[in-house]
Amino acid sequence: MTDLVTGDDGLARPAWASVDPMLRDYYDTEWGMPVRDERGVFERLSLEAFQSGLSWRTILAKRPAFRAAFADFAPDTVAAFGEDDVARLMADAGIVRNRAKILATITNANATIALRADGGLAEFVWSFRPESTPQPTTFAEVPTTSEESVALSKALRKRGFAFVGPTTMFALMEALGIVDTHLVDSHRRGTSGVWS
C-alpha cells in the first residue's frame, strides 16, 4: 500500500493532492517552493495561523478573499488596521471570521515591521532551516513539529508574534521550502532547489 497516487499524467502525488484540481495545482506549483520575500512569508504565516483547526483546502479556497481583505498582506497596511477594519473583517463571509486570528494578523504585521531592524521576517524565519530535512516514505513518517519549529515558535513569540505554535511553524517551514516533507517517491521531492 502506498501513500502516493499516480495521476493520468504519470506523476506521483499524495492522495490529498490527486483529486481536487485546486489542491493538485497548489501541490504541483507552490507548496514547498522557496518563499524569501517579506510579504510572501507574512502572507503564509498569516494563512497558516488562520488554518489552525481547519483544513488547508478551506483556507486555499478563501485565499483570494483573504488577499483582498488584508490588502494583499502588505505588512505596513495591515499594521495600521483599526477597530473599523476589524469590524469589516468580522463581517466578511469570504474569510475565516475569527476575531483572535484577525487581531493576531494585525499584531504580526506590527511585529514584522519591527523585525526589519534585524534583517527582516524572511531572513529571520529562514535562519531556522535545519541541517537536514526529513525523508518520509509514508505519511506516518512526516513529522508535525521539529526542534527547529519549536525554536522558531519561541523566537517569534519573544518578538511579539501570536498564533505561531510549533505545529503551525512546522507547517510554515514546509510551505516555504525550509524543510522538504514531500514523500520520497513524489514527483515534487527535491524540486525546490533547497534540498537535493
Coordinates of C-alpha atoms in Angstrom, one line a residue:
M1 CA 0.0 0.0 0.0
T2 CA 1.4 3.4 -1.0
D3 CA 0.5 6.8 0.2
L4 CA 1.0 8.2 -3.3
V5 CA -1.3 8.1 -6.2
T6 CA -0.1 8.2 -9.8
G7 CA -2.1 10.6 -11.9
D8 CA -3.2 10.5 -15.5
D9 CA -0.1 12.5 -16.2
G10 CA 2.1 9.7 -14.8
L11 CA 3.2 11.8 -11.8
A12 CA 3.1 10.5 -8.2
R13 CA 1.3 12.7 -5.7
P14 CA -0.2 12.2 -2.2
A15 CA -3.8 11.3 -2.2
W16 CA -4.8 14.7 -0.8
A17 CA -3.4 16.4 -3.9
S18 CA -4.5 13.8 -6.5
V19 CA -8.2 14.5 -7.0
D20 CA -9.1 18.2 -6.2
P21 CA -7.8 20.4 -9.1
M22 CA -7.1 23.3 -6.7
L23 CA -5.1 21.2 -4.3
R24 CA -3.3 19.5 -7.1
D25 CA -2.2 22.8 -8.7
Y26 CA -1.1 24.1 -5.2
Y27 CA 0.9 20.9 -4.6
D28 CA 2.4 20.9 -8.1
T29 CA 3.4 24.5 -8.3
E30 CA 3.6 26.2 -4.9
W31 CA 3.8 24.0 -1.8
G32 CA 7.4 23.7 -0.6
M33 CA 8.8 26.1 -3.2
P34 CA 11.1 28.7 -1.6
V35 CA 9.5 32.0 -0.5
R36 CA 12.0 34.5 0.7
D37 CA 10.3 37.9 0.5
E38 CA 8.7 39.7 3.4
R39 CA 5.2 39.9 2.0
G40 CA 5.2 36.3 0.9
V41 CA 6.4 35.0 4.2
F42 CA 3.9 37.3 6.1
E43 CA 1.0 36.0 4.0
R44 CA 1.9 32.4 4.6
L45 CA 2.4 33.0 8.3
S46 CA -1.0 34.6 8.4
L47 CA -2.8 31.9 6.4
E48 CA -1.1 29.1 8.5
A49 CA -2.5 30.8 11.6
F50 CA -6.0 31.0 10.1
Q51 CA -5.7 27.4 9.1
S52 CA -5.2 26.2 12.7
G53 CA -8.1 23.8 13.4
L54 CA -9.4 23.9 9.8
S55 CA -8.5 22.1 6.5
W56 CA -5.9 23.7 4.2
R57 CA -8.4 23.3 1.4
T58 CA -10.8 25.7 3.2
I59 CA -8.0 28.4 3.5
L60 CA -6.8 27.9 -0.1
A61 CA -10.3 28.4 -1.4
K62 CA -10.6 31.6 0.6
R63 CA -7.1 32.9 -0.2
P64 CA -8.3 35.4 -2.9
A65 CA -10.8 36.8 -0.4
F66 CA -8.1 36.9 2.3
R67 CA -5.7 38.8 0.0
A68 CA -8.4 41.3 -0.8
A69 CA -9.4 41.7 2.9
F70 CA -5.9 42.1 4.1
A71 CA -4.5 44.4 1.5
D72 CA -2.6 41.6 -0.3
F73 CA -0.8 41.1 3.1
A74 CA 1.2 44.3 2.9
P75 CA 2.5 44.4 6.5
D76 CA 2.6 48.3 6.7
T77 CA -1.1 48.5 5.6
V78 CA -2.2 45.6 7.9
A79 CA -0.3 47.1 10.8
A80 CA -2.4 50.2 10.5
F81 CA -5.7 48.4 10.7
G82 CA -8.0 49.7 13.5
E83 CA -11.3 48.7 15.0
D84 CA -13.2 49.7 11.9
D85 CA -11.1 47.2 9.9
V86 CA -11.6 44.5 12.5
A87 CA -15.4 45.0 12.2
R88 CA -15.1 44.9 8.4
L89 CA -13.2 41.7 8.6
M90 CA -15.6 40.1 11.1
A91 CA -18.4 40.9 8.6
D92 CA -16.5 39.4 5.6
A93 CA -18.0 36.0 4.8
G94 CA -15.2 35.4 2.3
I95 CA -12.6 34.8 5.0
V96 CA -12.4 32.9 8.3
R97 CA -14.1 35.3 10.8
N98 CA -12.2 34.6 13.9
R99 CA -11.5 37.7 16.0
A100 CA -8.5 36.3 17.7
K101 CA -6.9 35.3 14.4
I102 CA -7.7 38.6 12.8
L103 CA -6.2 40.5 15.8
A104 CA -3.1 38.2 15.6
T105 CA -2.6 39.1 12.0
I106 CA -2.6 42.8 12.8
T107 CA -0.2 42.1 15.7
N108 CA 2.0 40.0 13.5
A109 CA 2.1 42.8 10.9
N110 CA 3.5 45.2 13.5
A111 CA 6.0 42.6 14.7
T112 CA 7.1 42.0 11.1
I113 CA 7.8 45.8 10.7
A114 CA 9.8 45.7 14.0
L115 CA 11.9 42.8 12.7
R116 CA 13.1 44.9 9.8
A117 CA 15.7 46.4 12.1
D118 CA 17.3 42.9 12.5
G119 CA 17.2 41.7 8.8
G120 CA 13.5 41.2 8.4
L121 CA 10.9 38.4 8.7
A122 CA 12.0 36.2 5.8
E123 CA 15.7 36.2 6.9
F124 CA 14.6 35.5 10.5
V125 CA 12.3 32.6 9.6
W126 CA 14.9 31.1 7.2
S127 CA 17.6 31.2 9.8
F128 CA 15.8 28.3 11.5
R129 CA 16.5 26.0 8.5
P130 CA 17.7 22.6 9.9
E131 CA 20.9 20.9 8.8
S132 CA 18.9 18.1 7.2
T133 CA 15.3 17.6 6.1
P134 CA 13.0 14.6 6.8
Q135 CA 13.0 11.8 4.2
P136 CA 9.5 10.3 4.6
T137 CA 8.3 7.4 2.5
T138 CA 4.8 7.4 4.1
F139 CA 2.6 10.0 5.7
A140 CA 3.2 8.3 9.1
E141 CA 6.8 9.3 8.8
V142 CA 6.1 13.0 8.2
P143 CA 6.7 15.0 11.4
T144 CA 4.3 17.7 12.6
T145 CA 7.0 19.6 14.7
S146 CA 10.7 19.7 14.9
E147 CA 13.4 21.1 17.2
E148 CA 13.7 24.0 14.8
S149 CA 9.9 24.7 14.6
V150 CA 9.8 24.7 18.4
A151 CA 12.7 27.2 18.5
L152 CA 11.2 29.3 15.7
S153 CA 7.9 29.4 17.6
K154 CA 9.6 30.6 20.8
A155 CA 11.7 33.2 19.0
L156 CA 8.7 34.7 17.2
R157 CA 6.7 34.9 20.4
K158 CA 9.6 36.7 22.0
R159 CA 9.5 39.1 19.1
G160 CA 5.7 39.8 19.7
F161 CA 4.1 37.4 17.2
A162 CA 0.9 35.5 18.0
F163 CA -0.6 32.2 16.7
V164 CA 2.8 30.8 16.0
G165 CA 2.8 27.5 17.8
P166 CA 5.4 24.8 16.9
T167 CA 3.0 22.8 14.7
T168 CA 1.9 25.9 12.8
M169 CA 5.5 26.9 12.4
F170 CA 6.4 23.4 11.1
A171 CA 3.6 23.8 8.5
L172 CA 5.0 27.2 7.6
M173 CA 8.5 25.7 7.2
E174 CA 7.1 23.0 4.9
A175 CA 5.1 25.6 2.8
L176 CA 8.1 27.9 2.4
G177 CA 10.5 25.1 1.4
I178 CA 12.6 25.4 4.6
V179 CA 12.0 21.7 5.0
D180 CA 11.1 19.2 2.3
T181 CA 8.4 16.7 3.5
H182 CA 7.3 15.6 0.1
L183 CA 7.3 11.8 0.2
V184 CA 10.5 10.4 -1.3
D185 CA 8.7 8.9 -4.3
S186 CA 6.6 12.0 -5.1
H187 CA 7.4 13.9 -8.3
R188 CA 7.9 17.0 -6.2
R189 CA 10.6 15.6 -3.9
G190 CA 13.7 17.7 -4.1
T191 CA 12.3 20.2 -6.7
S192 CA 12.6 23.3 -4.5
G193 CA 16.4 23.6 -5.1
V194 CA 16.8 24.0 -1.3
W195 CA 17.4 20.2 -0.7
S196 CA 18.9 17.9 -3.2

